[in-house]
Amino acid sequence: MQPSSLAFQTKASDALADPNLQKALGGIKTGWQRGRILAADRLPEFEQLRDQARDIKNHALEHLDFYLEAFEARVLDAGGQVHWARDAAEARAIIQGICQDNGAKTVTKSKSMIAEEIGLNDHLEAAGITPVETDLGEYIIQLRKEPPSHLVGPAVHLTRDQVSDLFAATHDLPRTEDPTELVGQARTVLRQKYLAADVGITGANFLIAETGSAITVTNEGNAELTQGLPKVHVVIASLEKVIPSMEDAFTLLRVLARSATGQEFSTYTTVMTGPKRTEDHDGPEQFHVVLLDNGRSKMIGSKFQDMLRCIRCGACMNNCPVYLAAGGHAYGWVYVGPMGSVLTPQFVGIESAHTLPNASSFCGRCEEVCPVRIPLPNLMRHWREEQFKRQLVPSTVRWGLGIWGYVAKRPALYRFATRVAMAMLGRMGRKEGSFASLPLAGGWTASRDLPAPQGKTFMQQWKKKRRGGAR
């Protein structure tokens, strides 16, 4: 997928004018966002679990080489194979080779953001191999030839009406808006695909070093059918998915579903360890794990290492005011929302994605809800500093930031300037109480009035409050 992140502003404007998209995004607030609040309230130790989850991921990252080697050894012990891929091209070539070695014409896939990251579907199709997405959301967007717009809900940008129209046109059946009937139609189509597939490809939520297992979580059971029915199973996962133990996995699983959808636990949690054994009744004859680096090892020890703690729950985007207004496709690449605003510049280069770190109000909500406490605003701030250094923002913006920086580093001058500006704006806006337009504030006043300041500056009020508290 070629990045189009530089068009974020244009795409966001189009998204705001799209009534179907705005209706669909509104459902996140009443669904997943509220669900997380209720699920966290029901679990007294939720905040403690978040600390444990952060510490587990930090420990794994600090000893990543050790746990990756341990994971590989356990996979080999269980009869599986591990393939190391330095970048997307190597990962695609490895998977294509496995498919061709087994004469595969059709592969089924369960939802995998890593497969999206490496552009696997297009590559397989070019090689004459048909990929079939089996996650309902992924199935829908594959029919529409669109990328996912959310980590957990790939088709969350669509309304039920739009899905009904799509299925009626695709399945050659009478149009229905009944959710059960829509799911039934997709299930009927996909069951035949499961049975015909030569290879099944899944992602992995976690890789367990002590057992060589891969864990997937779904609400539809499609990962189980994808890995269990074909004779060959391929797991594609990135390096940072490895964690030390099964006990650690279940600590992370306790915060994953609650943070993602507000569920206590995902409907299906599957542990996959090696190929079918002699005493097993079913299962794949081959078990391959493709471990993708694609720039992640360079993040170890850098100021972006914290981002590798991400467990792909989507909570940051469910609570981001920018994502909830613009939707996922505005971000122009695989990863969207606040986590995408950090990862995309890392993977495609800041020159191709320098608009994304600015797609944030810095309200801090993303960090507040992150189950592994990733400091997302700080990481986006690092990218803003980088874009400033490389002169990727317009000269007028750099000029304005330069003046602001000069004043902000001199507290006495800053306090004087804010007092003067506030007094002037307060006097100018006294009659109307707000400004319909104001120089240098066009981005704000284009869609809403700017209230005229009243009273004292924040610093004056803070100083007065501290003095009052001291007494």
PDB file of N, CA and C in Angstrom, residues 285-362:
ATOM      1  N   GLU A 285      -0.441 -29.877   8.647  1.00  0.00           N
ATOM      2  CA  GLU A 285       0.733 -30.748   8.558  1.00  0.00           C
ATOM      3  C   GLU A 285       2.033 -29.948   8.658  1.00  0.00           C
ATOM      4  N   GLN A 286       1.957 -28.649   8.303  1.00  0.00           N
ATOM      5  CA  GLN A 286       3.134 -27.783   8.394  1.00  0.00           C
ATOM      6  C   GLN A 286       2.772 -26.529   9.202  1.00  0.00           C
ATOM      7  N   PHE A 287       3.732 -26.077  10.010  1.00  0.00           N
ATOM      8  CA  PHE A 287       3.526 -24.881  10.838  1.00  0.00           C
ATOM      9  C   PHE A 287       4.728 -23.958  10.628  1.00  0.00           C
ATOM     10  N   HIS A 288       4.500 -22.827   9.981  1.00  0.00           N
ATOM     11  CA  HIS A 288       5.567 -21.869   9.687  1.00  0.00           C
ATOM     12  C   HIS A 288       5.299 -20.560  10.438  1.00  0.00           C
ATOM     13  N   VAL A 289       6.349 -19.973  10.973  1.00  0.00           N
ATOM     14  CA  VAL A 289       6.252 -18.646  11.577  1.00  0.00           C
ATOM     15  C   VAL A 289       7.210 -17.717  10.840  1.00  0.00           C
ATOM     16  N   VAL A 290       6.677 -16.643  10.275  1.00  0.00           N
ATOM     17  CA  VAL A 290       7.500 -15.638   9.606  1.00  0.00           C
ATOM     18  C   VAL A 290       7.629 -14.445  10.542  1.00  0.00           C
ATOM     19  N   LEU A 291       8.853 -14.178  10.991  1.00  0.00           N
ATOM     20  CA  LEU A 291       9.118 -13.088  11.933  1.00  0.00           C
ATOM     21  C   LEU A 291       9.640 -11.877  11.164  1.00  0.00           C
ATOM     22  N   LEU A 292       8.889 -10.814  11.222  1.00  0.00           N
ATOM     23  CA  LEU A 292       9.194  -9.610  10.440  1.00  0.00           C
ATOM     24  C   LEU A 292       9.858  -8.541  11.305  1.00  0.00           C
ATOM     25  N   ASP A 293      10.967  -8.001  10.799  1.00  0.00           N
ATOM     26  CA  ASP A 293      11.615  -6.855  11.459  1.00  0.00           C
ATOM     27  C   ASP A 293      11.057  -5.554  10.860  1.00  0.00           C
ATOM     28  N   ASN A 294      11.394  -5.280   9.624  1.00  0.00           N
ATOM     29  CA  ASN A 294      10.894  -4.102   8.901  1.00  0.00           C
ATOM     30  C   ASN A 294      11.141  -2.796   9.659  1.00  0.00           C
ATOM     31  N   GLY A 295      12.294  -2.651  10.237  1.00  0.00           N
ATOM     32  CA  GLY A 295      12.659  -1.409  10.912  1.00  0.00           C
ATOM     33  C   GLY A 295      12.448  -1.395  12.408  1.00  0.00           C
ATOM     34  N   ARG A 296      11.853  -2.435  12.958  1.00  0.00           N
ATOM     35  CA  ARG A 296      11.567  -2.436  14.393  1.00  0.00           C
ATOM     36  C   ARG A 296      12.822  -2.546  15.240  1.00  0.00           C
ATOM     37  N   SER A 297      13.802  -3.326  14.794  1.00  0.00           N
ATOM     38  CA  SER A 297      15.021  -3.463  15.599  1.00  0.00           C
ATOM     39  C   SER A 297      15.732  -2.118  15.744  1.00  0.00           C
ATOM     40  N   LYS A 298      15.563  -1.220  14.782  1.00  0.00           N
ATOM     41  CA  LYS A 298      16.170   0.110  14.908  1.00  0.00           C
ATOM     42  C   LYS A 298      15.462   0.965  15.952  1.00  0.00           C
ATOM     43  N   MET A 299      14.231   0.598  16.287  1.00  0.00           N
ATOM     44  CA  MET A 299      13.498   1.352  17.309  1.00  0.00           C
ATOM     45  C   MET A 299      13.960   0.976  18.719  1.00  0.00           C
ATOM     46  N   ILE A 300      14.559  -0.207  18.858  1.00  0.00           N
ATOM     47  CA  ILE A 300      15.056  -0.621  20.172  1.00  0.00           C
ATOM     48  C   ILE A 300      16.172   0.328  20.609  1.00  0.00           C
ATOM     49  N   GLY A 301      16.039   0.884  21.799  1.00  0.00           N
ATOM     50  CA  GLY A 301      17.041   1.813  22.304  1.00  0.00           C
ATOM     51  C   GLY A 301      16.856   3.240  21.822  1.00  0.00           C
ATOM     52  N   SER A 302      15.879   3.469  20.947  1.00  0.00           N
ATOM     53  CA  SER A 302      15.628   4.827  20.460  1.00  0.00           C
ATOM     54  C   SER A 302      14.510   5.464  21.303  1.00  0.00           C
ATOM     55  N   LYS A 303      14.232   6.728  21.036  1.00  0.00           N
ATOM     56  CA  LYS A 303      13.168   7.407  21.776  1.00  0.00           C
ATOM     57  C   LYS A 303      11.784   6.914  21.368  1.00  0.00           C
ATOM     58  N   PHE A 304      11.729   6.036  20.343  1.00  0.00           N
ATOM     59  CA  PHE A 304      10.440   5.475  19.929  1.00  0.00           C
ATOM     60  C   PHE A 304      10.249   4.034  20.398  1.00  0.00           C
ATOM     61  N   GLN A 305      11.133   3.529  21.255  1.00  0.00           N
ATOM     62  CA  GLN A 305      11.005   2.133  21.705  1.00  0.00           C
ATOM     63  C   GLN A 305       9.677   1.878  22.403  1.00  0.00           C
ATOM     64  N   ASP A 306       9.167   2.848  23.154  1.00  0.00           N
ATOM     65  CA  ASP A 306       7.897   2.654  23.869  1.00  0.00           C
ATOM     66  C   ASP A 306       6.772   2.236  22.924  1.00  0.00           C
ATOM     67  N   MET A 307       6.865   2.658  21.661  1.00  0.00           N
ATOM     68  CA  MET A 307       5.790   2.347  20.713  1.00  0.00           C
ATOM     69  C   MET A 307       5.690   0.851  20.451  1.00  0.00           C
ATOM     70  N   LEU A 308       6.806   0.131  20.666  1.00  0.00           N
ATOM     71  CA  LEU A 308       6.804  -1.319  20.438  1.00  0.00           C
ATOM     72  C   LEU A 308       6.024  -2.070  21.516  1.00  0.00           C
ATOM     73  N   ARG A 309       5.563  -1.375  22.538  1.00  0.00           N
ATOM     74  CA  ARG A 309       4.692  -2.037  23.534  1.00  0.00           C
ATOM     75  C   ARG A 309       3.276  -2.243  23.005  1.00  0.00           C
ATOM     76  N   CYS A 310       2.926  -1.570  21.926  1.00  0.00           N
ATOM     77  CA  CYS A 310       1.532  -1.573  21.441  1.00  0.00           C
ATOM     78  C   CYS A 310       1.026  -2.995  21.218  1.00  0.00           C
ATOM     79  N   ILE A 311      -0.189  -3.278  21.735  1.00  0.00           N
ATOM     80  CA  ILE A 311      -0.802  -4.594  21.555  1.00  0.00           C
ATOM     81  C   ILE A 311      -2.000  -4.520  20.601  1.00  0.00           C
ATOM     82  N   ARG A 312      -2.094  -3.417  19.842  1.00  0.00           N
ATOM     83  CA  ARG A 312      -3.069  -3.295  18.750  1.00  0.00           C
ATOM     84  C   ARG A 312      -4.523  -3.448  19.221  1.00  0.00           C
ATOM     85  N   CYS A 313      -4.880  -2.778  20.299  1.00  0.00           N
ATOM     86  CA  CYS A 313      -6.261  -2.847  20.791  1.00  0.00           C
ATOM     87  C   CYS A 313      -7.156  -1.796  20.143  1.00  0.00           C
ATOM     88  N   GLY A 314      -6.561  -0.685  19.673  1.00  0.00           N
ATOM     89  CA  GLY A 314      -7.349   0.373  19.043  1.00  0.00           C
ATOM     90  C   GLY A 314      -7.967   1.353  20.019  1.00  0.00           C
ATOM     91  N   ALA A 315      -7.672   1.240  21.319  1.00  0.00           N
ATOM     92  CA  ALA A 315      -8.287   2.145  22.300  1.00  0.00           C
ATOM     93  C   ALA A 315      -7.912   3.596  22.031  1.00  0.00           C
ATOM     94  N   CYS A 316      -6.686   3.832  21.569  1.00  0.00           N
ATOM     95  CA  CYS A 316      -6.255   5.220  21.336  1.00  0.00           C
ATOM     96  C   CYS A 316      -7.111   5.879  20.260  1.00  0.00           C
ATOM     97  N   MET A 317      -7.453   5.115  19.203  1.00  0.00           N
ATOM     98  CA  MET A 317      -8.268   5.718  18.152  1.00  0.00           C
ATOM     99  C   MET A 317      -9.741   5.826  18.570  1.00  0.00           C
ATOM    100  N   ASN A 318     -10.209   4.874  19.395  1.00  0.00           N
ATOM    101  CA  ASN A 318     -11.601   4.946  19.861  1.00  0.00           C
ATOM    102  C   ASN A 318     -11.856   6.181  20.711  1.00  0.00           C
ATOM    103  N   ASN A 319     -10.795   6.753  21.254  1.00  0.00           N
ATOM    104  CA  ASN A 319     -10.945   7.901  22.148  1.00  0.00           C
ATOM    105  C   ASN A 319     -10.293   9.167  21.607  1.00  0.00           C
ATOM    106  N   CYS A 320      -9.839   9.130  20.365  1.00  0.00           N
ATOM    107  CA  CYS A 320      -9.164  10.290  19.771  1.00  0.00           C
ATOM    108  C   CYS A 320     -10.184  11.176  19.041  1.00  0.00           C
ATOM    109  N   PRO A 321     -10.312  12.448  19.422  1.00  0.00           N
ATOM    110  CA  PRO A 321     -11.284  13.309  18.737  1.00  0.00           C
ATOM    111  C   PRO A 321     -10.974  13.509  17.259  1.00  0.00           C
ATOM    112  N   VAL A 322      -9.696  13.437  16.896  1.00  0.00           N
ATOM    113  CA  VAL A 322      -9.337  13.608  15.482  1.00  0.00           C
ATOM    114  C   VAL A 322      -9.755  12.372  14.685  1.00  0.00           C
ATOM    115  N   TYR A 323      -9.419  11.182  15.190  1.00  0.00           N
ATOM    116  CA  TYR A 323      -9.821   9.954  14.488  1.00  0.00           C
ATOM    117  C   TYR A 323     -11.338   9.864  14.383  1.00  0.00           C
ATOM    118  N   LEU A 324     -12.040  10.201  15.456  1.00  0.00           N
ATOM    119  CA  LEU A 324     -13.497  10.071  15.465  1.00  0.00           C
ATOM    120  C   LEU A 324     -14.171  11.069  14.528  1.00  0.00           C
ATOM    121  N   ALA A 325     -13.442  12.071  14.075  1.00  0.00           N
ATOM    122  CA  ALA A 325     -13.986  13.017  13.092  1.00  0.00           C
ATOM    123  C   ALA A 325     -13.525  12.683  11.676  1.00  0.00           C
ATOM    124  N   ALA A 326     -12.259  12.245  11.549  1.00  0.00           N
ATOM    125  CA  ALA A 326     -11.682  12.054  10.210  1.00  0.00           C
ATOM    126  C   ALA A 326     -11.756  10.611   9.718  1.00  0.00           C
ATOM    127  N   GLY A 327     -11.873   9.642  10.635  1.00  0.00           N
ATOM    128  CA  GLY A 327     -11.868   8.237  10.227  1.00  0.00           C
ATOM    129  C   GLY A 327     -10.467   7.757   9.873  1.00  0.00           C
ATOM    130  N   GLY A 328     -10.338   6.457   9.633  1.00  0.00           N
ATOM    131  CA  GLY A 328      -9.022   5.871   9.440  1.00  0.00           C
ATOM    132  C   GLY A 328      -8.398   6.115   8.090  1.00  0.00           C
ATOM    133  N   HIS A 329      -9.202   6.167   7.033  1.00  0.00           N
ATOM    134  CA  HIS A 329      -8.624   6.284   5.695  1.00  0.00           C
ATOM    135  C   HIS A 329      -7.918   7.621   5.472  1.00  0.00           C
ATOM    136  N   ALA A 330      -8.272   8.636   6.256  1.00  0.00           N
ATOM    137  CA  ALA A 330      -7.607   9.932   6.101  1.00  0.00           C
ATOM    138  C   ALA A 330      -6.127   9.843   6.415  1.00  0.00           C
ATOM    139  N   TYR A 331      -5.723   8.861   7.231  1.00  0.00           N
ATOM    140  CA  TYR A 331      -4.320   8.749   7.642  1.00  0.00           C
ATOM    141  C   TYR A 331      -3.423   8.213   6.520  1.00  0.00           C
ATOM    142  N   GLY A 332      -4.027   7.591   5.520  1.00  0.00           N
ATOM    143  CA  GLY A 332      -3.288   7.296   4.302  1.00  0.00           C
ATOM    144  C   GLY A 332      -2.318   6.138   4.344  1.00  0.00           C
ATOM    145  N   TRP A 333      -2.389   5.292   5.382  1.00  0.00           N
ATOM    146  CA  TRP A 333      -1.547   4.090   5.378  1.00  0.00           C
ATOM    147  C   TRP A 333      -2.190   3.059   6.288  1.00  0.00           C
ATOM    148  N   VAL A 334      -1.465   1.995   6.575  1.00  0.00           N
ATOM    149  CA  VAL A 334      -2.031   0.847   7.290  1.00  0.00           C
ATOM    150  C   VAL A 334      -2.428   1.205   8.715  1.00  0.00           C
ATOM    151  N   TYR A 335      -1.540   1.896   9.419  1.00  0.00           N
ATOM    152  CA  TYR A 335      -1.774   2.189  10.830  1.00  0.00           C
ATOM    153  C   TYR A 335      -2.378   3.586  10.959  1.00  0.00           C
ATOM    154  N   VAL A 336      -3.428   3.706  11.762  1.00  0.00           N
ATOM    155  CA  VAL A 336      -4.208   4.941  11.804  1.00  0.00           C
ATOM    156  C   VAL A 336      -4.349   5.417  13.249  1.00  0.00           C
ATOM    157  N   GLY A 337      -4.956   6.580  13.409  1.00  0.00           N
ATOM    158  CA  GLY A 337      -5.164   7.119  14.738  1.00  0.00           C
ATOM    159  C   GLY A 337      -3.838   7.537  15.375  1.00  0.00           C
ATOM    160  N   PRO A 338      -3.852   7.774  16.691  1.00  0.00           N
ATOM    161  CA  PRO A 338      -2.620   8.219  17.357  1.00  0.00           C
ATOM    162  C   PRO A 338      -1.461   7.236  17.199  1.00  0.00           C
ATOM    163  N   MET A 339      -1.721   5.919  17.319  1.00  0.00           N
ATOM    164  CA  MET A 339      -0.603   4.973  17.169  1.00  0.00           C
ATOM    165  C   MET A 339      -0.058   5.009  15.744  1.00  0.00           C
ATOM    166  N   GLY A 340      -0.938   5.218  14.775  1.00  0.00           N
ATOM    167  CA  GLY A 340      -0.500   5.334  13.385  1.00  0.00           C
ATOM    168  C   GLY A 340       0.285   6.609  13.125  1.00  0.00           C
ATOM    169  N   SER A 341      -0.040   7.663  13.873  1.00  0.00           N
ATOM    170  CA  SER A 341       0.688   8.920  13.703  1.00  0.00           C
ATOM    171  C   SER A 341       2.120   8.816  14.201  1.00  0.00           C
ATOM    172  N   VAL A 342       2.392   7.805  15.039  1.00  0.00           N
ATOM    173  CA  VAL A 342       3.760   7.544  15.487  1.00  0.00           C
ATOM    174  C   VAL A 342       4.437   6.506  14.586  1.00  0.00           C
ATOM    175  N   LEU A 343       3.715   5.427  14.266  1.00  0.00           N
ATOM    176  CA  LEU A 343       4.335   4.330  13.517  1.00  0.00           C
ATOM    177  C   LEU A 343       4.540   4.646  12.032  1.00  0.00           C
ATOM    178  N   THR A 344       3.591   5.316  11.421  1.00  0.00           N
ATOM    179  CA  THR A 344       3.694   5.542   9.980  1.00  0.00           C
ATOM    180  C   THR A 344       4.952   6.324   9.590  1.00  0.00           C
ATOM    181  N   PRO A 345       5.274   7.444  10.266  1.00  0.00           N
ATOM    182  CA  PRO A 345       6.538   8.121   9.919  1.00  0.00           C
ATOM    183  C   PRO A 345       7.756   7.221  10.127  1.00  0.00           C
ATOM    184  N   GLN A 346       7.677   6.304  11.094  1.00  0.00           N
ATOM    185  CA  GLN A 346       8.785   5.390  11.341  1.00  0.00           C
ATOM    186  C   GLN A 346       8.976   4.438  10.176  1.00  0.00           C
ATOM    187  N   PHE A 347       7.877   3.932   9.619  1.00  0.00           N
ATOM    188  CA  PHE A 347       7.956   2.898   8.596  1.00  0.00           C
ATOM    189  C   PHE A 347       8.073   3.446   7.171  1.00  0.00           C
ATOM    190  N   VAL A 348       7.420   4.560   6.892  1.00  0.00           N
ATOM    191  CA  VAL A 348       7.465   5.071   5.507  1.00  0.00           C
ATOM    192  C   VAL A 348       8.349   6.294   5.379  1.00  0.00           C
ATOM    193  N   GLY A 349       8.846   6.817   6.520  1.00  0.00           N
ATOM    194  CA  GLY A 349       9.712   7.999   6.476  1.00  0.00           C
ATOM    195  C   GLY A 349       8.924   9.253   6.817  1.00  0.00           C
ATOM    196  N   ILE A 350       9.536  10.134   7.609  1.00  0.00           N
ATOM    197  CA  ILE A 350       8.846  11.345   8.043  1.00  0.00           C
ATOM    198  C   ILE A 350       8.529  12.250   6.852  1.00  0.00           C
ATOM    199  N   GLU A 351       9.347  12.168   5.789  1.00  0.00           N
ATOM    200  CA  GLU A 351       9.080  13.008   4.609  1.00  0.00           C
ATOM    201  C   GLU A 351       7.754  12.639   3.949  1.00  0.00           C
ATOM    202  N   SER A 352       7.323  11.374   4.079  1.00  0.00           N
ATOM    203  CA  SER A 352       6.076  10.921   3.443  1.00  0.00           C
ATOM    204  C   SER A 352       4.887  10.932   4.384  1.00  0.00           C
ATOM    205  N   ALA A 353       5.107  11.340   5.650  1.00  0.00           N
ATOM    206  CA  ALA A 353       4.004  11.269   6.610  1.00  0.00           C
ATOM    207  C   ALA A 353       4.090  12.360   7.669  1.00  0.00           C
ATOM    208  N   HIS A 354       4.724  13.485   7.341  1.00  0.00           N
ATOM    209  CA  HIS A 354       4.935  14.487   8.393  1.00  0.00           C
ATOM    210  C   HIS A 354       3.656  15.216   8.801  1.00  0.00           C
ATOM    211  N   THR A 355       2.574  14.998   8.070  1.00  0.00           N
ATOM    212  CA  THR A 355       1.307  15.619   8.464  1.00  0.00           C
ATOM    213  C   THR A 355       0.684  14.907   9.671  1.00  0.00           C
ATOM    214  N   LEU A 356       0.993  13.624   9.844  1.00  0.00           N
ATOM    215  CA  LEU A 356       0.259  12.831  10.847  1.00  0.00           C
ATOM    216  C   LEU A 356       0.536  13.246  12.290  1.00  0.00           C
ATOM    217  N   PRO A 357       1.787  13.508  12.694  1.00  0.00           N
ATOM    218  CA  PRO A 357       1.980  13.940  14.084  1.00  0.00           C
ATOM    219  C   PRO A 357       1.230  15.224  14.427  1.00  0.00           C
ATOM    220  N   ASN A 358       0.829  15.985  13.394  1.00  0.00           N
ATOM    221  CA  ASN A 358       0.034  17.190  13.658  1.00  0.00           C
ATOM    222  C   ASN A 358      -1.454  16.888  13.767  1.00  0.00           C
ATOM    223  N   ALA A 359      -1.851  15.654  13.428  1.00  0.00           N
ATOM    224  CA  ALA A 359      -3.273  15.278  13.485  1.00  0.00           C
ATOM    225  C   ALA A 359      -3.653  14.885  14.905  1.00  0.00           C
ATOM    226  N   SER A 360      -3.387  15.780  15.821  1.00  0.00           N
ATOM    227  CA  SER A 360      -3.674  15.509  17.227  1.00  0.00           C
ATOM    228  C   SER A 360      -3.910  16.825  17.946  1.00  0.00           C
ATOM    229  N   SER A 361      -4.888  16.819  18.841  1.00  0.00           N
ATOM    230  CA  SER A 361      -5.128  18.005  19.675  1.00  0.00           C
ATOM    231  C   SER A 361      -4.251  17.980  20.921  1.00  0.00           C
ATOM    232  N   PHE A 362      -3.498  16.867  21.113  1.00  0.00           N
ATOM    233  CA  PHE A 362      -2.678  16.674  22.320  1.00  0.00           C
ATOM    234  C   PHE A 362      -3.519  16.748  23.598  1.00  0.00           C
TER     235      PHE A 362
END
